[in-house]
PDB file of C-alpha atoms in Angstrom:
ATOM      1  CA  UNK Q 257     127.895 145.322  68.502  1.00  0.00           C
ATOM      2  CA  UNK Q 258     129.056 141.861  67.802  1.00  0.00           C
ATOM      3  CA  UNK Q 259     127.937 139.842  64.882  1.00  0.00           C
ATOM      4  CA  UNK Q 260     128.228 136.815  63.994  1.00  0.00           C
ATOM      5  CA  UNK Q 261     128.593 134.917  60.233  1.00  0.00           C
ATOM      6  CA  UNK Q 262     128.160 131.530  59.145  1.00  0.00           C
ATOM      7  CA  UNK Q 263     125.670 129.045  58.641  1.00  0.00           C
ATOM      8  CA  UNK Q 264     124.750 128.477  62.182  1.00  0.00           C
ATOM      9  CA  UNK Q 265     120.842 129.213  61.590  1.00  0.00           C
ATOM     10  CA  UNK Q 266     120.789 126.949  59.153  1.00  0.00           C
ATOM     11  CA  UNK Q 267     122.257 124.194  60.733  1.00  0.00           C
ATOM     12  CA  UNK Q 268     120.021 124.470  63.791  1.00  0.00           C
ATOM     13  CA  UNK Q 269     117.250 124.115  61.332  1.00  0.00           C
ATOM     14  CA  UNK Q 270     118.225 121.180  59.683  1.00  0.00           C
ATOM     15  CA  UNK Q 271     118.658 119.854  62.632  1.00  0.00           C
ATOM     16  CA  UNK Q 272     115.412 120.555  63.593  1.00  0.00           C
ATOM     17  CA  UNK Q 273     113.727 119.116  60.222  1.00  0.00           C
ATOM     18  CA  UNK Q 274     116.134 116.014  60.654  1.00  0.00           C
ATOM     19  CA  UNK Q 275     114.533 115.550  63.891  1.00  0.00           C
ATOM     20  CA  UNK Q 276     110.906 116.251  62.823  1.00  0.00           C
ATOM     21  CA  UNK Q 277     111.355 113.971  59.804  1.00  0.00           C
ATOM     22  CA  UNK Q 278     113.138 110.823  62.205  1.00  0.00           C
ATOM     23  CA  UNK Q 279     110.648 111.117  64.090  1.00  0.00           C
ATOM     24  CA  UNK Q 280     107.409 111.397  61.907  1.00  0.00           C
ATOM     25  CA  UNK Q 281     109.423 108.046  60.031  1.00  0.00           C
ATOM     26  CA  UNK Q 282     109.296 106.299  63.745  1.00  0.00           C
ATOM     27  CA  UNK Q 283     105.859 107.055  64.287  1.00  0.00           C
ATOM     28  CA  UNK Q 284     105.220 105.168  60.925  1.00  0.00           C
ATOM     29  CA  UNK Q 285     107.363 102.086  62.480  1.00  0.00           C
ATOM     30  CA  UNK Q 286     104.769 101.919  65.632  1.00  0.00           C
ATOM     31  CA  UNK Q 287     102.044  99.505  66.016  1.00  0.00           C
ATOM     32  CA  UNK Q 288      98.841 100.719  65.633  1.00  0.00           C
ATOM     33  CA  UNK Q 289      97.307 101.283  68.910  1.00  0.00           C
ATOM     34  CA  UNK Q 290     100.563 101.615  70.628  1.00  0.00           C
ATOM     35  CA  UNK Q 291     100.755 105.137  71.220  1.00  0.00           C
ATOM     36  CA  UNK Q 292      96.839 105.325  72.676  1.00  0.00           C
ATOM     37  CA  UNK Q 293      96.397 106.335  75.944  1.00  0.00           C
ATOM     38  CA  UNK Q 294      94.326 103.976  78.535  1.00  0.00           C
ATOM     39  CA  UNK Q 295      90.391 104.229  78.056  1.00  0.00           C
ATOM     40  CA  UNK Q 296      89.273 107.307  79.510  1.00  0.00           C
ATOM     41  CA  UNK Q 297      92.441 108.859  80.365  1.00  0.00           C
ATOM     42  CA  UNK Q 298      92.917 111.616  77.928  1.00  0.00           C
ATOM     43  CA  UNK Q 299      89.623 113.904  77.763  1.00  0.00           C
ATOM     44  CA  UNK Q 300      88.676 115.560  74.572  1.00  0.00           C
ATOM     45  CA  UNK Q 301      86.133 118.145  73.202  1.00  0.00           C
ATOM     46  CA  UNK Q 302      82.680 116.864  72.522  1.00  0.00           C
ATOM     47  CA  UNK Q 303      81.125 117.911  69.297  1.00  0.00           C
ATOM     48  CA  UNK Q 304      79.115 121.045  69.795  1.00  0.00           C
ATOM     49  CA  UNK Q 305      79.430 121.452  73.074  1.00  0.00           C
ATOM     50  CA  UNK Q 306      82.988 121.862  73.815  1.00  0.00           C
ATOM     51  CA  UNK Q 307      82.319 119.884  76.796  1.00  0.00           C
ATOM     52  CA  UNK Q 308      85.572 118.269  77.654  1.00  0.00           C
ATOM     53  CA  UNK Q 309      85.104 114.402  78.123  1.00  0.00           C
ATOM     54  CA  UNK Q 310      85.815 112.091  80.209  1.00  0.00           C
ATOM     55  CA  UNK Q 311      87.110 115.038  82.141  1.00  0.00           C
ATOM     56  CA  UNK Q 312      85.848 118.344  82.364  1.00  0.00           C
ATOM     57  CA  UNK Q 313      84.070 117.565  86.001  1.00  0.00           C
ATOM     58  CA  UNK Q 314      84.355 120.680  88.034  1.00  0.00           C
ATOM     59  CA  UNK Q 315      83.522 119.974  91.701  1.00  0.00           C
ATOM     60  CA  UNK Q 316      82.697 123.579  92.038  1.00  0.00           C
ATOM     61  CA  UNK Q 317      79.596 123.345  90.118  1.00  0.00           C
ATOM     62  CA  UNK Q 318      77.963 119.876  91.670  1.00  0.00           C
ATOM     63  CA  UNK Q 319      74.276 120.207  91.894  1.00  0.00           C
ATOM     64  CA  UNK Q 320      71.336 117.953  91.604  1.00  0.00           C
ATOM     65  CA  UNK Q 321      68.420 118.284  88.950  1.00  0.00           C
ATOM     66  CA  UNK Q 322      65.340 116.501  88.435  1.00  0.00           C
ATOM     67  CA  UNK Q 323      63.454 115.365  85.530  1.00  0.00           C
ATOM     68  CA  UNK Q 324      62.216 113.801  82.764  1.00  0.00           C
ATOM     69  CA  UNK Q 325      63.585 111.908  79.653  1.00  0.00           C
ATOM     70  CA  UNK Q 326      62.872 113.329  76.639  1.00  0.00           C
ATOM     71  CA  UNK Q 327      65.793 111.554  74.501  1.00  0.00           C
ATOM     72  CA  UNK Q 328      68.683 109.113  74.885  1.00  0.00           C
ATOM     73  CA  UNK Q 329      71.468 108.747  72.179  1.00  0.00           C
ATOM     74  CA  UNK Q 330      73.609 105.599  72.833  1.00  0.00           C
ATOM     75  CA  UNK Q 331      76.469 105.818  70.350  1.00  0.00           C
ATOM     76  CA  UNK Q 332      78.618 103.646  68.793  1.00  0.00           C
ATOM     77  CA  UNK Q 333      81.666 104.922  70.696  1.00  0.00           C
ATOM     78  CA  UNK Q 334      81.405 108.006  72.959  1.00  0.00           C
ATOM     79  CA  UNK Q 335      79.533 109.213  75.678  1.00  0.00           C
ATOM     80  CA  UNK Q 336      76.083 108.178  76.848  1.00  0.00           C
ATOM     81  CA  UNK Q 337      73.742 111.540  76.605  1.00  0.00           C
ATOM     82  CA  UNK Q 338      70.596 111.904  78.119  1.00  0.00           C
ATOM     83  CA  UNK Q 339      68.364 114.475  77.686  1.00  0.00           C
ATOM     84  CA  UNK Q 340      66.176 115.710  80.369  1.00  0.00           C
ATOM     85  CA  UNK Q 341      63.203 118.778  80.800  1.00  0.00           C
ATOM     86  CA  UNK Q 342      64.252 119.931  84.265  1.00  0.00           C
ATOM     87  CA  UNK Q 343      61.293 122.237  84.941  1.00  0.00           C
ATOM     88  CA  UNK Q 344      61.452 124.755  82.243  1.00  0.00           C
ATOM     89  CA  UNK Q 345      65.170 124.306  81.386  1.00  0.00           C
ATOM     90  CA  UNK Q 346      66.617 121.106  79.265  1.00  0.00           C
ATOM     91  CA  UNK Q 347      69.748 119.450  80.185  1.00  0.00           C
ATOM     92  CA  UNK Q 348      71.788 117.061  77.898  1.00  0.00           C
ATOM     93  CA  UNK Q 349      73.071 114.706  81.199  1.00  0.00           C
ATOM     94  CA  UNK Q 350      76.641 113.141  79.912  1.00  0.00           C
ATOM     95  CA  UNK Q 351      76.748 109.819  81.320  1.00  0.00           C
ATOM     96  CA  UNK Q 352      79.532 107.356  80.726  1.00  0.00           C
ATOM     97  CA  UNK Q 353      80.770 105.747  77.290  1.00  0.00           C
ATOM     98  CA  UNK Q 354      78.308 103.535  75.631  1.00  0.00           C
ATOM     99  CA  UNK Q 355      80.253 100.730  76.615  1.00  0.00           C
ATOM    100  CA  UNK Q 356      80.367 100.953  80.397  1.00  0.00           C
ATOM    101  CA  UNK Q 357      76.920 102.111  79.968  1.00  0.00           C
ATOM    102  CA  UNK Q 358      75.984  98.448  78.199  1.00  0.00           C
ATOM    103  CA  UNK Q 359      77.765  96.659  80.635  1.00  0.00           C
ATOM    104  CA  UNK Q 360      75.832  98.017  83.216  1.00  0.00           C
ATOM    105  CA  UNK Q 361      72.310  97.341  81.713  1.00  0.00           C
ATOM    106  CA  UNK Q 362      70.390  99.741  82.692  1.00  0.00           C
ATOM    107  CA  UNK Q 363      67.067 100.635  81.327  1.00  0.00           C
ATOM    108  CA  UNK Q 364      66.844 104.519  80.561  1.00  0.00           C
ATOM    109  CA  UNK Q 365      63.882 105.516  78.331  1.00  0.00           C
ATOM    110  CA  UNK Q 366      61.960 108.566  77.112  1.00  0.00           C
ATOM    111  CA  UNK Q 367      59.722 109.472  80.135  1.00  0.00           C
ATOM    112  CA  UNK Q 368      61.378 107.788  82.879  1.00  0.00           C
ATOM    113  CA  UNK Q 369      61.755 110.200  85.848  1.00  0.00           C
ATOM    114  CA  UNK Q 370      65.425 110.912  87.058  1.00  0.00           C
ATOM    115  CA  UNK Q 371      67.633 112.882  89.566  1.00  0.00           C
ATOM    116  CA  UNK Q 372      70.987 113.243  88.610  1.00  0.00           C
ATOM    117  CA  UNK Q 373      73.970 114.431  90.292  1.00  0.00           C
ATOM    118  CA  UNK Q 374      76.640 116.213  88.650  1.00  0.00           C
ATOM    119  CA  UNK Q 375      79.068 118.897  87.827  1.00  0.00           C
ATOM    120  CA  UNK Q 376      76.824 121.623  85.820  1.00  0.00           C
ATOM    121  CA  UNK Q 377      78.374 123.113  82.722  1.00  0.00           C
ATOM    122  CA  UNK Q 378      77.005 125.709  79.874  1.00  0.00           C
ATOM    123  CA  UNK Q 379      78.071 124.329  76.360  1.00  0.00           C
ATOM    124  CA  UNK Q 380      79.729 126.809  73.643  1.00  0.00           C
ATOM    125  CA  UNK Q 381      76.293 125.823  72.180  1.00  0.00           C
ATOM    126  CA  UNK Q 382      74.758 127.886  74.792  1.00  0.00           C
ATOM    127  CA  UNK Q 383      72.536 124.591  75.757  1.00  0.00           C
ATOM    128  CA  UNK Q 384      73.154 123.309  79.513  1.00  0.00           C
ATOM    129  CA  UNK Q 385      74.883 120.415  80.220  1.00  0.00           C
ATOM    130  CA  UNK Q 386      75.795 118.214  83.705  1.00  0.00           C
ATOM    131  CA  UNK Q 387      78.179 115.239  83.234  1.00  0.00           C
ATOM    132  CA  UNK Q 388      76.653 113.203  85.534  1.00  0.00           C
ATOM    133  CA  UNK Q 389      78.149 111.532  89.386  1.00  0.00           C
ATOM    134  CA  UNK Q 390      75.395 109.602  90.313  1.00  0.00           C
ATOM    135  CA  UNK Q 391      71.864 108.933  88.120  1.00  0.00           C
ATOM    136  CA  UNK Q 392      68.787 107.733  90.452  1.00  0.00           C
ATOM    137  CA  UNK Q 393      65.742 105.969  88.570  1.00  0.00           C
ATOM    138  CA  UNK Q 394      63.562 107.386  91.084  1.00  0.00           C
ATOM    139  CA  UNK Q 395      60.259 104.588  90.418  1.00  0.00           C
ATOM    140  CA  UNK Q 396      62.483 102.152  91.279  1.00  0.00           C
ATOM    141  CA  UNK Q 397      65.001 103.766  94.061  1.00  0.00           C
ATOM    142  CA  UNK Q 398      68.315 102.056  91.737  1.00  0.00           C
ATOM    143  CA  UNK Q 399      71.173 104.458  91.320  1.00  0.00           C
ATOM    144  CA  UNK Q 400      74.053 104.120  89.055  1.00  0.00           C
ATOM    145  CA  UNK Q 401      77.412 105.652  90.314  1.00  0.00           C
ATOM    146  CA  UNK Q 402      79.060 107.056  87.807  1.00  0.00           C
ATOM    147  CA  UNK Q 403      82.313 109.033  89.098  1.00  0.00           C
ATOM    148  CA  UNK Q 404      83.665 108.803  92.581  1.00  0.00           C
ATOM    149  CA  UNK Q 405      83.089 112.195  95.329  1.00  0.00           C
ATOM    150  CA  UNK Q 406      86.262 113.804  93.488  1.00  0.00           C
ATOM    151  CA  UNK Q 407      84.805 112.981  90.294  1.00  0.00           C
ATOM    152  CA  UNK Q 408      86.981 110.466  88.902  1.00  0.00           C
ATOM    153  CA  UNK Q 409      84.877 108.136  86.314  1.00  0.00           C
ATOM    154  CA  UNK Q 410      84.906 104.678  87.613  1.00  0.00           C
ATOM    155  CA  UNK Q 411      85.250 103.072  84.364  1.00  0.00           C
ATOM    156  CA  UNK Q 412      88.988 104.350  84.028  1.00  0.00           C
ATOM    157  CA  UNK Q 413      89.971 102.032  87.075  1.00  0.00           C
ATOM    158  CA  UNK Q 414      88.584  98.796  88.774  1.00  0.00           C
ATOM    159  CA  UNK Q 415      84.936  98.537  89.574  1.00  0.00           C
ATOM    160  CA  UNK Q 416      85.168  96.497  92.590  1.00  0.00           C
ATOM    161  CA  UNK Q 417      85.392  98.135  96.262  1.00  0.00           C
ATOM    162  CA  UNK Q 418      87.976  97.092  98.887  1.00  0.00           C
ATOM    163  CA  UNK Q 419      85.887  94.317  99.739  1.00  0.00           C
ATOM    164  CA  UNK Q 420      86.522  92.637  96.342  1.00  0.00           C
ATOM    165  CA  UNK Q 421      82.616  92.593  95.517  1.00  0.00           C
ATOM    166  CA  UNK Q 422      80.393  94.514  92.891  1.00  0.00           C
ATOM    167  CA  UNK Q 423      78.660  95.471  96.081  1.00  0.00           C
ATOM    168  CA  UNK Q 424      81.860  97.698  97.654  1.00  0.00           C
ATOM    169  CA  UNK Q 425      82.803 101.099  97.551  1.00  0.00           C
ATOM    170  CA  UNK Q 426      82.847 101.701  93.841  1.00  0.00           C
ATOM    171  CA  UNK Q 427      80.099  99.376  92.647  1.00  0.00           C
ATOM    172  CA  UNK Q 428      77.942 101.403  89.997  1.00  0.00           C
ATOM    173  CA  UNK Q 429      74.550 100.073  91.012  1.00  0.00           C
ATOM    174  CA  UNK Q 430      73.087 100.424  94.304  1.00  0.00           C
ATOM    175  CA  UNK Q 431      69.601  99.735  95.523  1.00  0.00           C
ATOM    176  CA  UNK Q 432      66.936 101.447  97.361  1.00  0.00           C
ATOM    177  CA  UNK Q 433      68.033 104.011  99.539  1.00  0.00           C
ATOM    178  CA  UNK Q 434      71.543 104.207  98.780  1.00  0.00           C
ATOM    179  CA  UNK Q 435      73.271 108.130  98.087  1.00  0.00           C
ATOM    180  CA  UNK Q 436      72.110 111.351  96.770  1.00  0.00           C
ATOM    181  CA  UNK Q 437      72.343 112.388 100.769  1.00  0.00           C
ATOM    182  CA  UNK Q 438      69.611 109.684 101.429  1.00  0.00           C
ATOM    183  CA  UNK Q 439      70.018 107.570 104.430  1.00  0.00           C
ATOM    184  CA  UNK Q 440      71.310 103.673 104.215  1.00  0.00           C
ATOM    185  CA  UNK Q 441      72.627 101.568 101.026  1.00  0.00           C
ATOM    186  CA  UNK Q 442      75.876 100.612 100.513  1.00  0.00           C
ATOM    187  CA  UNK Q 443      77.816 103.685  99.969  1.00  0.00           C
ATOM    188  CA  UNK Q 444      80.221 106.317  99.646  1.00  0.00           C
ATOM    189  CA  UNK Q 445      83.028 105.261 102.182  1.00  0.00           C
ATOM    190  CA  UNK Q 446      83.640 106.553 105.255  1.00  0.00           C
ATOM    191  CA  UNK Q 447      83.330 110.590 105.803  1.00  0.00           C
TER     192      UNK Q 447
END
């Protein structure tokens, strides 16, 4: 058995707190803001839920569910939640952040009637959750598209479709008889 003597350990340690410590000092040096990622790229636990947002969409678990309003909490910063009686079971429907959601202007309120499309998720608060595709006001027939088929939020890239208009592939609001497996509308691409 071979040993060896010295200070070796504690050389690769100070290296290692030399490191820590240069680069802690050129985090300090940054601009604020410099080392965020792009708007919706990096997801992160919601409160409560554990949800993970923007991500956290598993195409695995798409379903549909139908309902009314009960609540809407627009936040400062963060995601859009809706909550909806689905039958007997509430759902808190995660939309988009307030901002996109604002941008949009739609009209949600307590008592309007909605399907919404979605991946379906159970919370670590036991509650049920489904961060939302595609929301259909059904007394009007108007849709909002949230996330593309693979689930990709459209407010992380460019809202316009190939055509260059809000009316494309991509737009968020659609008219009348537009998705949700319906016939006609502008739509989702070619299959």
């Amino acid at each position: 058995m071979h040993r060896t003597t010295g200070n070796h350990g504690i050389k690769a340690a100070g290296g290692t707190v030399l490191t820590v410590l240069l680069l802690a000092f050129s985090l300090l040096l940054c601009p604020p803001g410099a080392l965020a990622a792009p708007a919706g790229e990096e997801s992160v636990s919601l409160p409560r839920s554990g949800i993970p947002y923007p991500g956290g969409f598993d195409q695995n678990t798409v379903g549909e569910i139908r309902g009314n309003v009960t609540r809407i909490t627009i936040p400062a910063s963060g995601p859009v939640q809706i909550q909806i009686l689905s039958g007997r079971d509430p759902y808190t429907v995660i939309a988009s952040p307030s901002w996109y959601w604002k941008d949009i202007g739609v009209e949600v309120t307590e008592g309007t009637e909605l399907r919404v499309r979605g991946s379906k998720a159970l919370g670590a608060d036991g509650n049920l959750y489904m961060i939302a595709q595609e929301i259909r006001l059904l007394k009007t027939g108007r849709s909002l598209v949230l996330r593309d088929e693979s689930g990709r939020p459209f407010w992380t890239g460019s809202r316009f479709g190939s055509s260059g208009s809000q009316t494309g592939f991509g737009s968020p609001l659609r008219g009348p008889g537009g998705s949700m497996g319906s016939p006609g509308g502008a739509g989702r691409g070619r299959r």
